[in-house]
Amino acid sequence: LPDDFSHAALDAMRCPKKRLAPWQFDHDSAVTTLAGQCQTYDLAGVGWAELTAAVAAAGALLDYVKHTQRSALPNLQGLSVEQAGSFLQLDAASRRNLEIDQTLRGEAAPTLYSLLDTPQTAMGARLLRRWLHHPLRDRGIVAQRHLSVGELIDSGAADTLRQTLRAVGDIERMTARVALKTARPRDLSGLRDSLARLPACTAALAGLRTPLLQQLAAAMTVPAEACQVLQQAIRPEPSTVLREGGVIAPGYAAELDELRALQTDCGDFLLAFEASEKERTGIANLKVEYNSVHGFYIELSRAQAENAPPEYRRRQTLKNAERYITPELKAFEDKVLSANERALAREKAVYEALLDQLLPHLGQLQRNAAALAELDVLCCFAERAQALNLVAPQFCDEAVIEIRGGRHPVVEQIARPFIANDTRLSAYRQLLLITGPNMGGKSTYMRQNALIVLLAHCGCYVPAQAAVIGPVDRIFTRIGAADDLAGGRSTFMVEMAETANILHNATAQSLVLLDEIGRGTSTFDGLALAWACARHLLERNRSYTLFATHYFELTRMVEDYKQVA
């Protein structure tokens, strides 16, 4: 944020914020910064010329990241603009109420994400979470995902691919570490082993005809030069950290091999030196040894010490022995010990040069990572469809949401048997009044329909016997009671604020879930609020609405409105 920026909602947020000088948000500077990062003349060619605020914010963010990473960020090779209209909109309250990846109590399970979390790679797990929070409105892309899941199931390729993907590492993060020069030896060995799995994935996709799967197979082209240099340069099991040595494979760097040979061949030298000294001095129990404290030495027993040649210089006296050094042995010691330091320094230089060699391949490695992540999520959807008895949804242009035999995907894993149920919403059946006692299943019924719509727009199969879904632009939910004491809002105020947001922003293509509107106040005031909200949704918003209530008086609306059931 710029220093001169002030916004009450942001100031009240209990999250870390970094304030920057206002000049860092200068639009012209941001254009220069972003164009330089993307290696373009200006931003007009990529459609950002009119996005002045976004460009200024992106420029400030890029400067901040460069400052914290102290690097040129070669892994950031482009920027994309996401339009809000591209996604099925979910506000914060709706995400919380639908328990996408966090329960209402703040726990990680049981949630929709925990139920579907079977990707084999860390990249796939991250992409799955993103898809669940960003369902698409582009039905062409979503339909391709559904077709791909179906072909993966029918062909049996999903099981084969999941076995292969299990051995694939986090190429996305490994590539970022290579770009920032922070990659450890195990990152490079993991990158090498993961790239070696790409041909198996491509082979498993070879017979499949869905365009999306063919695109993913094409994107998994192995960067041959990068793969070759990693195989030649890195040992099969390198050490954990570079300073310990043992990272660069033998035969890759001749000078490094020579320095290592000095260390490994010293045993042969010592044996030969010991044999020659025994023959020269005539002392049969003479020993040539080494320890890390005193280095190389010649050891003679106390009885033989008086026979030591004059060139033997005493190094250490023990109770029963004397240890000596000779000029020849000292010269060899200096050579070996310096060889160890020089070998580590040379290995570090070779390692850094190797990282530089990988930089031109970052773009292809990122495409490999993106393709593997998407393939992993599609295979996850295929596996979950079989394990959870999910079916492919159908999209239509008619204003309708028709679900037959729908189930709540999370609750049915806990409460068995789960009774499936139907839903039909249309232009002539806009609002369903849902009545019944506490723990009667009203909230579960509403949430399950929202989750079915959400899953369909993520590209996943849905828990139902059949589902036909017309155009949907948003999902709104107002479920449960919660206060915001830190923000000075009572339970009733939170309920009214969330309801007002829905009434102001819902459209005829929105799916609205309202539970117990008006219960935070007196009985008749609450009934009046619930009645007014229901009428507004019917007459003004015309949204698909599921309206759960304990006010049985609301059922009279069926007599006044044909669109209510």
Coordinates of C-alpha atoms in Angstrom, one line a residue:
L1 CA 0.0 0.0 0.0
P2 CA 1.2 3.6 -0.6
D3 CA 1.9 5.6 2.6
D4 CA -0.9 8.0 1.8
F5 CA -3.5 5.3 1.3
S6 CA -6.3 5.0 3.9
H7 CA -9.2 2.7 3.8
A8 CA -11.2 1.7 6.9
A9 CA -11.9 -1.8 5.8
L10 CA -8.2 -2.5 5.0
D11 CA -7.0 -0.8 8.1
A12 CA -9.3 -3.1 10.2
M13 CA -7.9 -6.2 8.6
R14 CA -5.7 -8.2 11.0
C15 CA -3.1 -9.1 8.4
P16 CA 0.4 -8.0 7.6
K17 CA 0.6 -4.9 5.4
K18 CA 3.6 -3.3 3.8
R19 CA 3.5 0.4 3.0
L20 CA 5.6 1.8 0.2
A21 CA 6.5 5.3 -0.9
P22 CA 3.8 6.8 -3.2
W23 CA 6.3 7.2 -6.0
Q24 CA 6.6 3.5 -6.3
F25 CA 3.0 3.4 -7.6
D26 CA 3.8 5.8 -10.4
H27 CA 2.1 4.6 -13.6
D28 CA 4.9 5.5 -16.0
S29 CA 7.5 3.8 -13.8
A30 CA 5.4 0.8 -13.5
V31 CA 5.0 0.5 -17.3
T32 CA 8.8 0.6 -17.7
T33 CA 9.3 -2.0 -14.9
L34 CA 6.7 -4.4 -16.3
A35 CA 7.7 -4.0 -19.9
G36 CA 11.3 -4.7 -18.9
Q37 CA 10.3 -7.8 -17.0
C38 CA 8.2 -9.1 -19.9
Q39 CA 10.8 -8.0 -22.5
T40 CA 8.4 -5.9 -24.5
Y41 CA 8.6 -2.3 -25.8
D42 CA 5.5 -1.2 -23.9
L43 CA 2.2 -2.7 -22.6
A44 CA -0.1 -1.7 -25.4
G45 CA 0.4 -4.9 -27.3
V46 CA -0.8 -7.0 -24.4
G47 CA -4.0 -5.1 -23.7
W48 CA -3.1 -3.4 -20.4
A49 CA -3.0 0.2 -21.7
E50 CA -6.3 1.1 -20.0
L51 CA -5.7 -0.7 -16.8
T52 CA -3.9 2.2 -15.1
A53 CA -4.6 1.2 -11.5
A54 CA -3.7 -2.4 -12.0
V55 CA -0.5 -1.6 -13.9
A56 CA 0.6 0.8 -11.0
A57 CA -0.2 -1.9 -8.4
A58 CA 1.6 -4.6 -10.4
G59 CA 4.7 -2.4 -10.9
A60 CA 4.9 -1.6 -7.1
L61 CA 4.5 -5.3 -6.3
L62 CA 7.2 -6.4 -8.8
D63 CA 9.6 -3.8 -7.3
Y64 CA 8.8 -5.1 -3.8
V65 CA 9.4 -8.7 -4.8
K66 CA 12.7 -7.8 -6.5
H67 CA 13.8 -6.1 -3.3
T68 CA 12.9 -9.0 -1.0
Q69 CA 14.4 -11.7 -3.3
R70 CA 17.4 -9.6 -4.3
S71 CA 17.2 -11.1 -7.7
A72 CA 16.2 -10.3 -11.3
L73 CA 13.3 -12.8 -11.1
P74 CA 13.9 -14.6 -14.5
N75 CA 11.1 -17.0 -13.7
L76 CA 8.5 -14.3 -14.0
Q77 CA 8.2 -14.2 -17.8
G78 CA 4.8 -12.7 -18.3
L79 CA 1.7 -11.3 -16.6
S80 CA -1.9 -12.1 -17.4
V81 CA -5.1 -10.1 -16.6
E82 CA -8.0 -12.0 -14.9
Q83 CA -11.4 -10.5 -15.4
A84 CA -13.9 -11.0 -12.6
G85 CA -16.5 -12.0 -15.2
S86 CA -14.4 -15.0 -16.2
F87 CA -15.2 -16.8 -12.9
L88 CA -18.3 -17.9 -11.0
Q89 CA -18.2 -15.2 -8.3
L90 CA -18.1 -16.2 -4.7
D91 CA -17.8 -13.7 -1.9
A92 CA -16.0 -14.3 1.4
A93 CA -19.2 -15.3 3.3
S94 CA -20.2 -17.8 0.5
R95 CA -16.7 -19.4 0.6
R96 CA -16.9 -19.7 4.3
N97 CA -20.4 -21.1 4.4
L98 CA -19.8 -23.7 1.7
E99 CA -16.7 -24.9 3.6
I100 CA -14.7 -25.2 0.4
D101 CA -11.3 -25.7 2.2
Q102 CA -12.0 -24.8 5.7
T103 CA -14.9 -25.7 8.1
L104 CA -16.9 -23.1 9.9
R105 CA -14.8 -23.9 12.9
G106 CA -11.6 -23.2 11.0
E107 CA -10.5 -26.8 10.5
A108 CA -9.0 -28.3 7.4
A109 CA -11.4 -31.2 7.3
P110 CA -14.1 -32.4 6.6
T111 CA -14.3 -30.0 3.6
L112 CA -14.9 -30.2 -0.1
Y113 CA -11.1 -29.9 -0.7
S114 CA -10.2 -32.6 1.8
L115 CA -12.7 -34.9 0.1
L116 CA -11.2 -34.3 -3.4
D117 CA -7.6 -34.0 -2.2
T118 CA -6.1 -37.0 -4.0
P119 CA -3.7 -35.4 -6.5
Q120 CA -0.3 -37.2 -6.6
T121 CA 1.8 -34.0 -6.8
A122 CA 2.1 -30.8 -4.8
M123 CA 1.5 -28.9 -8.0
G124 CA -1.8 -30.7 -8.5
A125 CA -2.9 -30.1 -4.9
R126 CA -2.3 -26.3 -5.3
L127 CA -4.1 -26.2 -8.6
L128 CA -7.1 -28.2 -7.3
R129 CA -7.5 -25.6 -4.5
R130 CA -7.3 -22.8 -7.0
W131 CA -9.9 -24.4 -9.3
L132 CA -12.3 -24.9 -6.4
H133 CA -12.0 -21.2 -5.4
H134 CA -12.2 -20.0 -9.1
P135 CA -14.9 -22.0 -10.9
L136 CA -15.1 -20.9 -14.6
R137 CA -18.0 -19.4 -16.5
D138 CA -16.4 -20.3 -19.8
R139 CA -18.3 -23.4 -20.6
G140 CA -16.0 -24.4 -23.4
I141 CA -13.1 -24.9 -21.1
V142 CA -15.2 -26.6 -18.5
A143 CA -16.8 -29.0 -21.1
Q144 CA -13.2 -29.9 -22.2
R145 CA -12.4 -30.8 -18.6
H146 CA -15.5 -33.0 -18.4
L147 CA -14.7 -34.7 -21.7
S148 CA -11.1 -35.3 -20.5
V149 CA -12.3 -36.8 -17.2
G150 CA -14.6 -39.1 -19.0
E151 CA -12.0 -40.3 -21.4
L152 CA -9.5 -40.9 -18.6
I153 CA -12.1 -43.1 -16.9
D154 CA -13.2 -45.0 -20.0
S155 CA -9.7 -45.7 -21.2
G156 CA -8.3 -46.6 -17.8
A157 CA -5.4 -44.2 -18.4
A158 CA -6.1 -42.4 -15.1
D159 CA -4.7 -45.2 -13.0
T160 CA -1.6 -45.5 -15.1
L161 CA -1.0 -41.8 -15.0
R162 CA -1.5 -41.5 -11.3
Q163 CA 1.1 -44.2 -10.7
T164 CA 3.6 -42.2 -12.9
L165 CA 2.7 -38.9 -11.3
R166 CA 3.4 -40.3 -7.9
A167 CA 7.1 -40.2 -8.6
V168 CA 7.0 -36.6 -9.9
G169 CA 8.4 -33.8 -7.7
D170 CA 7.3 -30.2 -7.4
I171 CA 8.8 -29.0 -10.7
E172 CA 7.1 -25.6 -10.3
R173 CA 8.9 -24.8 -7.1
M174 CA 12.2 -26.4 -8.2
T175 CA 12.1 -24.2 -11.3
A176 CA 11.5 -21.1 -9.2
R177 CA 14.5 -22.0 -7.0
V178 CA 16.7 -22.5 -10.1
A179 CA 15.7 -19.1 -11.3
L180 CA 16.5 -17.4 -8.0
K181 CA 19.8 -19.4 -7.6
T182 CA 18.6 -20.9 -4.3
A183 CA 18.2 -24.5 -5.6
R184 CA 19.8 -27.2 -3.4
P185 CA 21.4 -30.3 -4.8
R186 CA 18.3 -32.4 -4.0
D187 CA 16.2 -29.9 -6.0
L188 CA 18.2 -30.6 -9.1
S189 CA 18.2 -34.3 -8.7
G190 CA 14.4 -34.2 -8.1
L191 CA 14.0 -32.0 -11.2
R192 CA 16.1 -34.5 -13.2
D193 CA 14.1 -37.5 -12.0
S194 CA 10.8 -35.8 -12.5
L195 CA 11.6 -34.8 -16.1
A196 CA 12.5 -38.4 -16.7
R197 CA 8.8 -39.3 -16.0
L198 CA 7.4 -37.0 -18.7
P199 CA 7.8 -39.5 -21.6
A200 CA 5.8 -42.0 -19.7
C201 CA 3.0 -39.5 -19.2
T202 CA 3.1 -38.6 -22.9
A203 CA 2.9 -42.2 -23.8
A204 CA -0.1 -42.8 -21.6
L205 CA -1.9 -39.9 -23.4
A206 CA -0.9 -41.0 -26.9
G207 CA -4.1 -42.8 -27.7
L208 CA -6.5 -40.3 -26.2
R209 CA -8.4 -37.9 -28.5
T210 CA -9.8 -35.2 -26.3
P211 CA -8.3 -31.9 -27.4
L212 CA -7.4 -30.8 -23.9
L213 CA -5.4 -34.0 -23.2
Q214 CA -3.6 -33.7 -26.5
Q215 CA -2.6 -30.1 -25.6
L216 CA -1.3 -31.3 -22.3
A217 CA 0.7 -34.0 -24.0
A218 CA 2.2 -31.5 -26.3
A219 CA 3.1 -29.2 -23.4
M220 CA 5.0 -32.0 -21.7
T221 CA 7.8 -32.0 -24.3
V222 CA 11.0 -32.6 -22.4
P223 CA 13.7 -29.9 -22.6
A224 CA 16.3 -32.3 -23.9
E225 CA 19.3 -30.1 -23.2
A226 CA 18.3 -29.4 -19.6
C227 CA 17.5 -33.0 -19.0
Q228 CA 20.8 -34.2 -20.5
V229 CA 22.9 -31.7 -18.5
L230 CA 21.2 -32.7 -15.2
Q231 CA 21.8 -36.4 -15.9
Q232 CA 25.4 -35.8 -16.7
A233 CA 26.2 -33.3 -13.9
I234 CA 24.3 -34.4 -10.8
R235 CA 25.0 -37.6 -8.9
P236 CA 22.2 -40.1 -8.5
E237 CA 22.0 -39.4 -4.8
P238 CA 23.8 -36.0 -4.2
S239 CA 24.5 -34.7 -0.7
T240 CA 21.9 -32.5 1.0
V241 CA 24.0 -29.3 0.9
L242 CA 26.6 -28.1 -1.5
R243 CA 29.2 -27.3 1.1
E244 CA 29.6 -31.0 1.9
G245 CA 30.7 -31.8 -1.6
G246 CA 29.6 -35.0 -3.4
V247 CA 27.1 -33.2 -5.7
I248 CA 28.7 -33.1 -9.2
A249 CA 29.0 -36.5 -10.9
P250 CA 32.4 -37.9 -11.8
G251 CA 33.4 -37.2 -15.4
Y252 CA 31.5 -33.9 -15.8
A253 CA 34.3 -31.5 -14.8
A254 CA 37.9 -32.7 -15.5
E255 CA 39.6 -30.2 -13.1
L256 CA 37.2 -31.3 -10.3
D257 CA 38.0 -35.0 -11.0
E258 CA 41.7 -34.3 -10.7
L259 CA 41.3 -32.6 -7.3
R260 CA 39.1 -35.4 -6.1
A261 CA 41.7 -38.0 -7.3
L262 CA 44.3 -36.4 -5.0
Q263 CA 42.1 -37.2 -2.1
T264 CA 41.0 -40.7 -3.1
D265 CA 44.5 -41.8 -4.3
C266 CA 46.3 -40.7 -1.1
G267 CA 45.9 -44.2 0.4
D268 CA 47.9 -45.7 -2.4
F269 CA 50.6 -43.1 -1.9
L270 CA 50.8 -43.7 1.8
L271 CA 51.2 -47.5 1.3
A272 CA 53.9 -46.9 -1.2
F273 CA 55.7 -44.3 1.0
E274 CA 55.5 -46.6 4.0
A275 CA 57.0 -49.6 2.0
S276 CA 59.9 -47.4 0.7
E277 CA 60.6 -46.0 4.2
K278 CA 60.7 -49.4 5.8
E279 CA 63.2 -50.5 3.1
R280 CA 65.3 -47.4 3.4
T281 CA 65.4 -47.3 7.2
G282 CA 65.3 -51.0 7.9
I283 CA 62.6 -50.4 10.6
A284 CA 60.0 -53.1 10.1
N285 CA 57.3 -51.8 12.4
L286 CA 57.3 -48.3 10.9
K287 CA 53.8 -47.0 10.1
V288 CA 52.5 -44.1 8.0
E289 CA 49.1 -42.9 9.1
Y290 CA 46.7 -39.9 9.2
N291 CA 44.3 -38.3 11.6
S292 CA 42.3 -35.1 11.3
V293 CA 44.1 -33.3 14.1
H294 CA 47.7 -33.8 13.3
G295 CA 47.5 -34.7 9.6
F296 CA 50.0 -37.3 8.1
Y297 CA 52.8 -38.7 10.3
I298 CA 55.3 -41.6 10.6
E299 CA 54.9 -43.5 13.8
L300 CA 57.8 -45.4 15.4
S301 CA 57.7 -47.4 18.7
R302 CA 59.6 -45.9 21.6
A303 CA 62.3 -48.6 21.3
Q304 CA 62.9 -47.7 17.6
A305 CA 62.8 -44.0 18.0
E306 CA 66.6 -43.7 18.5
N307 CA 67.0 -45.3 15.0
A308 CA 65.0 -42.5 13.3
P309 CA 66.9 -40.9 10.4
P310 CA 68.0 -37.3 10.9
E311 CA 65.5 -35.9 8.4
Y312 CA 62.6 -37.1 10.6
R313 CA 61.2 -34.2 12.5
R314 CA 59.3 -35.0 15.7
R315 CA 55.6 -34.1 15.5
Q316 CA 54.0 -35.7 18.6
T317 CA 55.2 -37.8 21.5
L318 CA 53.0 -40.5 22.9
K319 CA 53.4 -42.9 25.9
N320 CA 54.7 -45.8 23.7
A321 CA 55.5 -44.2 20.4
E322 CA 56.9 -41.1 18.6
R323 CA 55.4 -39.5 15.6
Y324 CA 57.4 -37.8 12.9
I325 CA 57.1 -35.8 9.7
T326 CA 59.4 -35.6 6.7
P327 CA 59.7 -32.8 4.1
E328 CA 58.3 -35.2 1.4
L329 CA 55.3 -36.2 3.6
K330 CA 54.7 -32.6 4.6
A331 CA 54.6 -31.5 0.9
F332 CA 52.1 -34.3 0.1
E333 CA 50.0 -33.3 3.2
D334 CA 49.8 -29.7 2.0
K335 CA 48.8 -30.8 -1.5
V336 CA 46.0 -33.1 -0.3
L337 CA 44.5 -30.7 2.2
S338 CA 44.5 -27.8 -0.2
A339 CA 43.0 -30.2 -2.8
N340 CA 40.0 -30.7 -0.6
E341 CA 39.4 -27.0 -0.2
R342 CA 40.0 -26.4 -3.9
A343 CA 37.7 -29.3 -4.9
L344 CA 34.8 -27.8 -2.8
A345 CA 35.4 -24.3 -4.3
R346 CA 35.5 -25.8 -7.8
E347 CA 32.4 -27.9 -7.2
K348 CA 30.6 -24.7 -6.1
A349 CA 31.7 -22.9 -9.3
V350 CA 30.5 -25.8 -11.5
Y351 CA 27.2 -25.9 -9.6
E352 CA 26.6 -22.2 -10.2
A353 CA 27.5 -22.5 -13.8
L354 CA 25.0 -25.4 -14.1
L355 CA 22.2 -23.2 -12.7
D356 CA 23.1 -20.6 -15.4
Q357 CA 22.8 -23.3 -18.0
L358 CA 19.3 -24.1 -16.9
L359 CA 18.0 -20.5 -17.1
P360 CA 17.2 -20.5 -20.8
H361 CA 14.9 -23.5 -20.2
L362 CA 12.8 -21.9 -17.5
G363 CA 9.9 -21.2 -19.8
Q364 CA 9.6 -24.9 -21.0
L365 CA 10.0 -26.2 -17.4
Q366 CA 7.2 -23.9 -16.3
R367 CA 5.0 -25.2 -19.2
N368 CA 5.9 -28.8 -18.1
A369 CA 4.9 -28.0 -14.5
A370 CA 1.6 -26.4 -15.6
A371 CA 0.7 -29.3 -17.8
L372 CA 1.6 -31.9 -15.2
A373 CA -0.5 -30.1 -12.5
E374 CA -3.6 -29.9 -14.8
L375 CA -3.2 -33.5 -15.8
D376 CA -2.9 -34.5 -12.1
V377 CA -6.1 -32.7 -11.2
L378 CA -8.0 -34.2 -14.1
C379 CA -6.8 -37.7 -13.0
C380 CA -7.8 -36.8 -9.5
F381 CA -11.3 -35.9 -10.8
A382 CA -11.5 -39.2 -12.6
E383 CA -10.5 -41.2 -9.6
R384 CA -12.9 -39.3 -7.3
A385 CA -15.7 -39.8 -9.9
Q386 CA -15.3 -43.6 -9.7
A387 CA -14.8 -43.7 -5.9
L388 CA -17.7 -41.4 -5.0
N389 CA -20.2 -42.3 -7.7
L390 CA -20.2 -39.0 -9.5
V391 CA -21.7 -38.2 -12.9
A392 CA -21.0 -35.7 -15.7
P393 CA -23.2 -32.6 -15.5
Q394 CA -24.8 -31.1 -18.6
F395 CA -24.9 -27.5 -19.5
C396 CA -27.7 -25.8 -21.3
D397 CA -28.7 -22.2 -22.4
E398 CA -32.1 -22.4 -20.7
A399 CA -32.5 -20.7 -17.4
V400 CA -32.7 -23.8 -15.3
I401 CA -31.0 -25.8 -12.5
E402 CA -32.3 -29.3 -12.5
I403 CA -30.7 -31.9 -10.2
R404 CA -32.0 -35.4 -9.9
G405 CA -30.8 -37.6 -7.0
G406 CA -28.5 -34.9 -5.6
R407 CA -26.2 -35.6 -2.6
H408 CA -24.0 -33.5 -0.4
P409 CA -20.5 -34.9 -1.3
V410 CA -19.0 -34.3 2.2
V411 CA -22.0 -35.1 4.5
E412 CA -22.7 -38.4 2.7
Q413 CA -19.3 -39.6 3.7
I414 CA -20.2 -39.1 7.4
A415 CA -24.0 -39.7 7.6
R416 CA -24.9 -43.0 6.0
P417 CA -27.2 -43.7 4.4
F418 CA -27.6 -40.3 2.8
I419 CA -31.1 -39.8 1.2
A420 CA -30.7 -38.3 -2.2
N421 CA -33.1 -35.6 -3.3
D422 CA -34.2 -33.5 -6.4
T423 CA -34.1 -29.8 -7.2
R424 CA -35.7 -27.9 -10.0
L425 CA -35.2 -24.1 -10.4
S426 CA -36.3 -22.2 -13.5
A427 CA -37.7 -18.9 -14.7
Y428 CA -41.1 -20.2 -13.7
R429 CA -39.9 -21.8 -10.4
Q430 CA -37.5 -19.2 -9.0
L431 CA -37.8 -19.5 -5.2
L432 CA -38.1 -22.7 -3.1
L433 CA -39.3 -22.2 0.4
I434 CA -37.7 -24.9 2.6
T435 CA -39.3 -25.6 5.9
G436 CA -38.8 -28.2 8.6
P437 CA -37.5 -28.7 12.2
N438 CA -33.9 -28.1 13.4
M439 CA -31.5 -30.8 12.2
G440 CA -34.1 -31.6 9.5
G441 CA -31.5 -31.1 6.7
K442 CA -32.5 -27.7 5.3
S443 CA -28.9 -26.3 5.3
T444 CA -27.5 -29.5 4.0
Y445 CA -30.0 -29.5 1.1
M446 CA -29.2 -25.9 0.2
R447 CA -25.4 -26.4 0.4
Q448 CA -25.4 -29.6 -1.7
N449 CA -27.1 -27.8 -4.6
A450 CA -24.5 -24.9 -4.4
L451 CA -21.6 -27.4 -4.3
I452 CA -23.0 -29.4 -7.3
V453 CA -23.1 -26.1 -9.3
L454 CA -19.6 -25.2 -8.1
L455 CA -18.1 -28.6 -8.9
A456 CA -19.7 -28.6 -12.4
H457 CA -18.1 -25.2 -13.2
C458 CA -14.7 -26.5 -11.9
G459 CA -14.7 -29.3 -14.5
C460 CA -15.5 -32.0 -11.9
Y461 CA -18.2 -34.6 -12.0
V462 CA -21.0 -34.1 -9.5
P463 CA -22.8 -36.1 -6.8
A464 CA -26.1 -36.8 -8.4
Q465 CA -27.9 -39.1 -10.8
A466 CA -28.2 -36.3 -13.3
A467 CA -27.7 -32.6 -13.4
V468 CA -28.6 -30.0 -16.0
I469 CA -27.4 -26.5 -15.3
G470 CA -28.2 -23.3 -17.2
P471 CA -26.2 -20.0 -17.1
V472 CA -25.0 -19.1 -13.5
D473 CA -22.8 -16.0 -12.7
R474 CA -22.6 -16.0 -8.9
I475 CA -23.3 -18.1 -5.8
F476 CA -24.5 -16.2 -2.7
T477 CA -25.0 -17.8 0.7
R478 CA -26.3 -16.4 4.0
I479 CA -26.2 -19.3 6.4
G480 CA -25.6 -19.6 10.1
A481 CA -25.1 -17.1 12.9
A482 CA -21.9 -15.2 13.6
D483 CA -20.9 -11.9 15.1
D484 CA -17.9 -9.6 14.5
L485 CA -17.3 -8.0 17.9
A486 CA -13.9 -6.7 16.9
G487 CA -15.5 -4.8 14.0
G488 CA -18.4 -3.6 16.3
R489 CA -21.0 -5.7 14.5
S490 CA -23.6 -7.9 16.3
T491 CA -25.0 -11.1 15.0
F492 CA -28.0 -9.3 13.6
M493 CA -25.8 -6.7 12.0
V494 CA -23.6 -9.3 10.3
E495 CA -26.8 -11.0 9.0
M496 CA -28.2 -7.8 7.6
A497 CA -24.9 -6.7 6.0
E498 CA -24.6 -10.1 4.2
T499 CA -28.2 -10.0 3.1
A500 CA -27.9 -6.5 1.8
N501 CA -24.9 -7.5 -0.3
I502 CA -27.0 -10.3 -1.8
L503 CA -30.0 -8.1 -2.5
H504 CA -27.9 -5.4 -4.2
N505 CA -25.7 -7.7 -6.3
A506 CA -27.6 -10.9 -7.2
T507 CA -28.8 -11.2 -10.8
A508 CA -31.3 -13.4 -12.7
Q509 CA -28.4 -15.8 -13.2
S510 CA -27.3 -16.0 -9.6
L511 CA -27.9 -18.9 -7.2
V512 CA -28.9 -17.5 -3.8
L513 CA -29.0 -19.5 -0.5
L514 CA -30.7 -17.9 2.4
D515 CA -31.1 -19.6 5.8
E516 CA -33.2 -18.2 8.7
I517 CA -33.4 -14.6 7.6
G518 CA -34.6 -12.4 10.4
R519 CA -33.9 -14.7 13.4
G520 CA -31.5 -12.2 15.0
T521 CA -34.4 -9.9 16.0
S522 CA -37.9 -10.1 17.4
T523 CA -40.4 -12.5 15.9
F524 CA -42.6 -10.1 13.9
D525 CA -39.7 -7.9 12.8
G526 CA -37.9 -11.0 11.6
L527 CA -40.9 -12.2 9.7
A528 CA -41.3 -8.8 8.1
L529 CA -37.6 -8.9 7.0
A530 CA -37.8 -12.4 5.7
W531 CA -41.0 -11.6 3.7
A532 CA -39.5 -8.4 2.3
C533 CA -36.3 -10.2 1.2
A534 CA -38.1 -13.0 -0.4
R535 CA -40.3 -10.5 -2.4
H536 CA -37.3 -8.5 -3.4
L537 CA -35.5 -11.6 -4.7
L538 CA -38.7 -12.6 -6.7
E539 CA -39.6 -9.2 -8.1
R540 CA -36.3 -7.4 -8.5
N541 CA -33.4 -9.9 -8.6
R542 CA -35.3 -12.8 -10.1
S543 CA -32.5 -15.1 -8.9
Y544 CA -32.5 -18.9 -8.4
T545 CA -33.3 -18.9 -4.7
L546 CA -33.4 -21.5 -1.9
F547 CA -35.0 -19.9 1.1
A548 CA -35.0 -21.9 4.3
T549 CA -37.1 -20.6 7.2
H550 CA -38.9 -21.4 10.4
Y551 CA -41.5 -18.8 9.7
F552 CA -44.3 -21.0 8.5
E553 CA -46.3 -17.9 7.6
L554 CA -44.1 -17.4 4.5
T555 CA -45.6 -20.5 2.9
R556 CA -48.6 -18.2 2.0
M557 CA -46.3 -16.7 -0.7
V558 CA -47.2 -19.8 -2.8
E559 CA -50.7 -18.4 -3.2
D560 CA -49.4 -15.0 -4.3
Y561 CA -46.5 -16.0 -6.6
K562 CA -46.5 -18.7 -9.2
Q563 CA -42.7 -18.8 -9.1
V564 CA -42.7 -20.0 -5.5
A565 CA -42.9 -23.6 -4.4

